[in-house]
């Protein structure tokens, strides 16, 4: 089953409401059980339950994080979405922990049968913290 462009838009609107409410069940409801997720550090998680387990601490201690959509590109034929966003949240960066951070990035989402089967997240290599530009350091290992 392919989603129409409008069905994709509606699904993403509901998904964003779940993110804004810090509702992990609502966020993961759009994921296929075999979801493949890769975050901006390159870390990968496979499976909805594994992703839920990985995200639970972040959602429980969310500090009021908020995603703001900037732009959305929808490829209805291939069931793919490119979603550009800004994340405002307390920082985890060394020397800035707890200070307000703004991070910009994109998610590449691939739908199949009405569910997201793959979510690849990419982020800029700098963030804004307390009004200053801070370079992120690559994690090795």
PDB file of C-alpha atoms in Angstrom:
ATOM      1  CA  UNK A   1       0.000   0.000   0.000  1.00  0.00           C
ATOM      2  CA  UNK A   2       1.445   3.330  -1.053  1.00  0.00           C
ATOM      3  CA  UNK A   3       0.515   6.485   0.800  1.00  0.00           C
ATOM      4  CA  UNK A   4      -0.725   9.459  -1.195  1.00  0.00           C
ATOM      5  CA  UNK A   5       1.115  12.752  -0.830  1.00  0.00           C
ATOM      6  CA  UNK A   6      -1.667  14.014   1.454  1.00  0.00           C
ATOM      7  CA  UNK A   7      -1.544  10.842   3.577  1.00  0.00           C
ATOM      8  CA  UNK A   8       2.215  11.323   4.016  1.00  0.00           C
ATOM      9  CA  UNK A   9       1.672  14.953   5.022  1.00  0.00           C
ATOM     10  CA  UNK A  10      -1.015  13.948   7.546  1.00  0.00           C
ATOM     11  CA  UNK A  11       1.171  11.144   8.961  1.00  0.00           C
ATOM     12  CA  UNK A  12       4.079  13.583   9.409  1.00  0.00           C
ATOM     13  CA  UNK A  13       1.834  16.179  11.060  1.00  0.00           C
ATOM     14  CA  UNK A  14       0.644  13.588  13.589  1.00  0.00           C
ATOM     15  CA  UNK A  15       4.219  12.380  14.071  1.00  0.00           C
ATOM     16  CA  UNK A  16       5.395  15.944  14.774  1.00  0.00           C
ATOM     17  CA  UNK A  17       2.611  16.384  17.335  1.00  0.00           C
ATOM     18  CA  UNK A  18       3.882  13.252  19.110  1.00  0.00           C
ATOM     19  CA  UNK A  19       7.446  14.652  19.107  1.00  0.00           C
ATOM     20  CA  UNK A  20       6.173  17.987  20.490  1.00  0.00           C
ATOM     21  CA  UNK A  21       4.318  16.121  23.262  1.00  0.00           C
ATOM     22  CA  UNK A  22       7.391  13.963  24.035  1.00  0.00           C
ATOM     23  CA  UNK A  23       5.145  10.964  23.387  1.00  0.00           C
ATOM     24  CA  UNK A  24       7.442   8.038  22.608  1.00  0.00           C
ATOM     25  CA  UNK A  25       4.497   5.723  21.842  1.00  0.00           C
ATOM     26  CA  UNK A  26       3.126   8.265  19.370  1.00  0.00           C
ATOM     27  CA  UNK A  27       6.523   8.768  17.731  1.00  0.00           C
ATOM     28  CA  UNK A  28       7.179   5.057  17.322  1.00  0.00           C
ATOM     29  CA  UNK A  29       3.622   4.317  16.125  1.00  0.00           C
ATOM     30  CA  UNK A  30       4.652   5.417  12.619  1.00  0.00           C
ATOM     31  CA  UNK A  31       7.641   3.031  12.583  1.00  0.00           C
ATOM     32  CA  UNK A  32       7.627  -0.427  11.070  1.00  0.00           C
ATOM     33  CA  UNK A  33       8.604  -3.189  13.509  1.00  0.00           C
ATOM     34  CA  UNK A  34      11.835  -3.663  11.529  1.00  0.00           C
ATOM     35  CA  UNK A  35      12.733   0.056  11.401  1.00  0.00           C
ATOM     36  CA  UNK A  36      16.356   0.853  10.632  1.00  0.00           C
ATOM     37  CA  UNK A  37      17.493   4.062  12.328  1.00  0.00           C
ATOM     38  CA  UNK A  38      20.859   5.747  11.952  1.00  0.00           C
ATOM     39  CA  UNK A  39      21.530   8.916  13.930  1.00  0.00           C
ATOM     40  CA  UNK A  40      23.935  11.774  13.243  1.00  0.00           C
ATOM     41  CA  UNK A  41      26.809  10.004  15.014  1.00  0.00           C
ATOM     42  CA  UNK A  42      26.489   7.007  12.688  1.00  0.00           C
ATOM     43  CA  UNK A  43      25.049   4.824  15.452  1.00  0.00           C
ATOM     44  CA  UNK A  44      22.509   2.324  14.091  1.00  0.00           C
ATOM     45  CA  UNK A  45      19.540   0.639  15.703  1.00  0.00           C
ATOM     46  CA  UNK A  46      17.361  -2.015  14.078  1.00  0.00           C
ATOM     47  CA  UNK A  47      13.844  -2.789  15.245  1.00  0.00           C
ATOM     48  CA  UNK A  48      11.116  -0.726  16.877  1.00  0.00           C
ATOM     49  CA  UNK A  49      11.615  -2.229  20.338  1.00  0.00           C
ATOM     50  CA  UNK A  50      15.389  -1.675  20.242  1.00  0.00           C
ATOM     51  CA  UNK A  51      14.831   1.922  19.152  1.00  0.00           C
ATOM     52  CA  UNK A  52      12.243   2.451  21.885  1.00  0.00           C
ATOM     53  CA  UNK A  53      14.754   1.143  24.440  1.00  0.00           C
ATOM     54  CA  UNK A  54      17.498   3.409  23.074  1.00  0.00           C
ATOM     55  CA  UNK A  55      15.256   6.499  23.094  1.00  0.00           C
ATOM     56  CA  UNK A  56      13.486   5.925  26.448  1.00  0.00           C
ATOM     57  CA  UNK A  57      16.118   7.738  28.567  1.00  0.00           C
ATOM     58  CA  UNK A  58      16.108  10.717  26.188  1.00  0.00           C
ATOM     59  CA  UNK A  59      12.308  10.966  26.259  1.00  0.00           C
ATOM     60  CA  UNK A  60      12.173  10.479  30.057  1.00  0.00           C
ATOM     61  CA  UNK A  61      14.740  13.242  30.613  1.00  0.00           C
ATOM     62  CA  UNK A  62      13.828  15.324  27.575  1.00  0.00           C
ATOM     63  CA  UNK A  63      14.489  18.739  29.102  1.00  0.00           C
ATOM     64  CA  UNK A  64      11.814  20.176  26.828  1.00  0.00           C
ATOM     65  CA  UNK A  65      13.473  19.337  23.491  1.00  0.00           C
ATOM     66  CA  UNK A  66      11.557  20.568  20.473  1.00  0.00           C
ATOM     67  CA  UNK A  67      11.849  19.945  16.738  1.00  0.00           C
ATOM     68  CA  UNK A  68      10.754  22.671  14.337  1.00  0.00           C
ATOM     69  CA  UNK A  69      10.200  21.708  10.728  1.00  0.00           C
ATOM     70  CA  UNK A  70      11.877  23.930   8.185  1.00  0.00           C
ATOM     71  CA  UNK A  71      11.080  22.200   4.911  1.00  0.00           C
ATOM     72  CA  UNK A  72       9.688  18.915   3.630  1.00  0.00           C
ATOM     73  CA  UNK A  73      10.301  17.263   0.268  1.00  0.00           C
ATOM     74  CA  UNK A  74       8.037  14.352  -0.610  1.00  0.00           C
ATOM     75  CA  UNK A  75       8.695  11.745  -3.307  1.00  0.00           C
ATOM     76  CA  UNK A  76       5.290  10.084  -3.450  1.00  0.00           C
ATOM     77  CA  UNK A  77       6.279   7.551  -6.114  1.00  0.00           C
ATOM     78  CA  UNK A  78       9.233   6.185  -4.098  1.00  0.00           C
ATOM     79  CA  UNK A  79       7.590   6.810  -0.709  1.00  0.00           C
ATOM     80  CA  UNK A  80      10.502   8.893   0.566  1.00  0.00           C
ATOM     81  CA  UNK A  81      10.621  12.136   2.503  1.00  0.00           C
ATOM     82  CA  UNK A  82      13.423  14.571   3.181  1.00  0.00           C
ATOM     83  CA  UNK A  83      12.522  16.546   6.315  1.00  0.00           C
ATOM     84  CA  UNK A  84      14.700  19.504   7.311  1.00  0.00           C
ATOM     85  CA  UNK A  85      14.477  20.488  10.980  1.00  0.00           C
ATOM     86  CA  UNK A  86      15.906  22.488  13.864  1.00  0.00           C
ATOM     87  CA  UNK A  87      16.238  20.870  17.292  1.00  0.00           C
ATOM     88  CA  UNK A  88      16.220  23.076  20.394  1.00  0.00           C
ATOM     89  CA  UNK A  89      17.293  21.187  23.502  1.00  0.00           C
ATOM     90  CA  UNK A  90      19.625  21.169  26.483  1.00  0.00           C
ATOM     91  CA  UNK A  91      23.134  20.442  25.221  1.00  0.00           C
ATOM     92  CA  UNK A  92      25.143  17.315  25.953  1.00  0.00           C
ATOM     93  CA  UNK A  93      28.318  18.809  24.470  1.00  0.00           C
ATOM     94  CA  UNK A  94      31.376  18.800  26.730  1.00  0.00           C
ATOM     95  CA  UNK A  95      31.669  22.135  28.528  1.00  0.00           C
ATOM     96  CA  UNK A  96      28.113  23.138  27.615  1.00  0.00           C
ATOM     97  CA  UNK A  97      26.013  20.477  29.340  1.00  0.00           C
ATOM     98  CA  UNK A  98      22.511  21.731  30.105  1.00  0.00           C
ATOM     99  CA  UNK A  99      22.865  25.002  28.190  1.00  0.00           C
ATOM    100  CA  UNK A 100      20.362  25.651  25.420  1.00  0.00           C
ATOM    101  CA  UNK A 101      21.525  24.219  22.084  1.00  0.00           C
ATOM    102  CA  UNK A 102      20.163  24.625  18.591  1.00  0.00           C
ATOM    103  CA  UNK A 103      21.054  21.925  16.058  1.00  0.00           C
ATOM    104  CA  UNK A 104      20.013  21.809  12.399  1.00  0.00           C
ATOM    105  CA  UNK A 105      19.671  18.675  10.322  1.00  0.00           C
ATOM    106  CA  UNK A 106      17.661  16.505   8.003  1.00  0.00           C
ATOM    107  CA  UNK A 107      15.914  13.160   8.209  1.00  0.00           C
ATOM    108  CA  UNK A 108      15.576  10.906   5.204  1.00  0.00           C
ATOM    109  CA  UNK A 109      12.473   8.780   5.775  1.00  0.00           C
ATOM    110  CA  UNK A 110      11.491   5.771   3.682  1.00  0.00           C
ATOM    111  CA  UNK A 111       7.908   4.518   3.927  1.00  0.00           C
ATOM    112  CA  UNK A 112       6.596   1.073   3.042  1.00  0.00           C
ATOM    113  CA  UNK A 113       3.011  -0.059   3.576  1.00  0.00           C
ATOM    114  CA  UNK A 114       2.233   3.150   5.470  1.00  0.00           C
ATOM    115  CA  UNK A 115       5.076   2.843   7.999  1.00  0.00           C
ATOM    116  CA  UNK A 116       8.592   4.263   8.182  1.00  0.00           C
ATOM    117  CA  UNK A 117      11.023   1.431   7.481  1.00  0.00           C
ATOM    118  CA  UNK A 118      14.190   3.550   7.486  1.00  0.00           C
ATOM    119  CA  UNK A 119      15.108   6.830   9.194  1.00  0.00           C
ATOM    120  CA  UNK A 120      18.531   8.283   8.450  1.00  0.00           C
ATOM    121  CA  UNK A 121      19.437  11.431  10.383  1.00  0.00           C
ATOM    122  CA  UNK A 122      22.101  13.913   9.337  1.00  0.00           C
ATOM    123  CA  UNK A 123      23.191  16.996  11.257  1.00  0.00           C
ATOM    124  CA  UNK A 124      25.371  20.011  10.677  1.00  0.00           C
ATOM    125  CA  UNK A 125      28.811  19.808  12.292  1.00  0.00           C
ATOM    126  CA  UNK A 126      28.217  22.959  14.314  1.00  0.00           C
ATOM    127  CA  UNK A 127      25.504  23.917  16.795  1.00  0.00           C
ATOM    128  CA  UNK A 128      24.493  27.183  18.425  1.00  0.00           C
ATOM    129  CA  UNK A 129      24.932  27.247  22.218  1.00  0.00           C
ATOM    130  CA  UNK A 130      24.368  30.398  24.241  1.00  0.00           C
ATOM    131  CA  UNK A 131      24.531  32.444  21.048  1.00  0.00           C
ATOM    132  CA  UNK A 132      27.880  31.071  19.930  1.00  0.00           C
ATOM    133  CA  UNK A 133      28.752  28.633  17.178  1.00  0.00           C
ATOM    134  CA  UNK A 134      30.273  25.434  18.577  1.00  0.00           C
ATOM    135  CA  UNK A 135      31.947  22.784  16.415  1.00  0.00           C
ATOM    136  CA  UNK A 136      31.022  19.218  17.185  1.00  0.00           C
ATOM    137  CA  UNK A 137      33.884  16.797  17.658  1.00  0.00           C
ATOM    138  CA  UNK A 138      33.883  13.537  15.742  1.00  0.00           C
ATOM    139  CA  UNK A 139      33.443  10.440  17.841  1.00  0.00           C
ATOM    140  CA  UNK A 140      36.049   7.825  17.050  1.00  0.00           C
ATOM    141  CA  UNK A 141      35.961   4.169  17.836  1.00  0.00           C
TER     142      UNK A 141
END
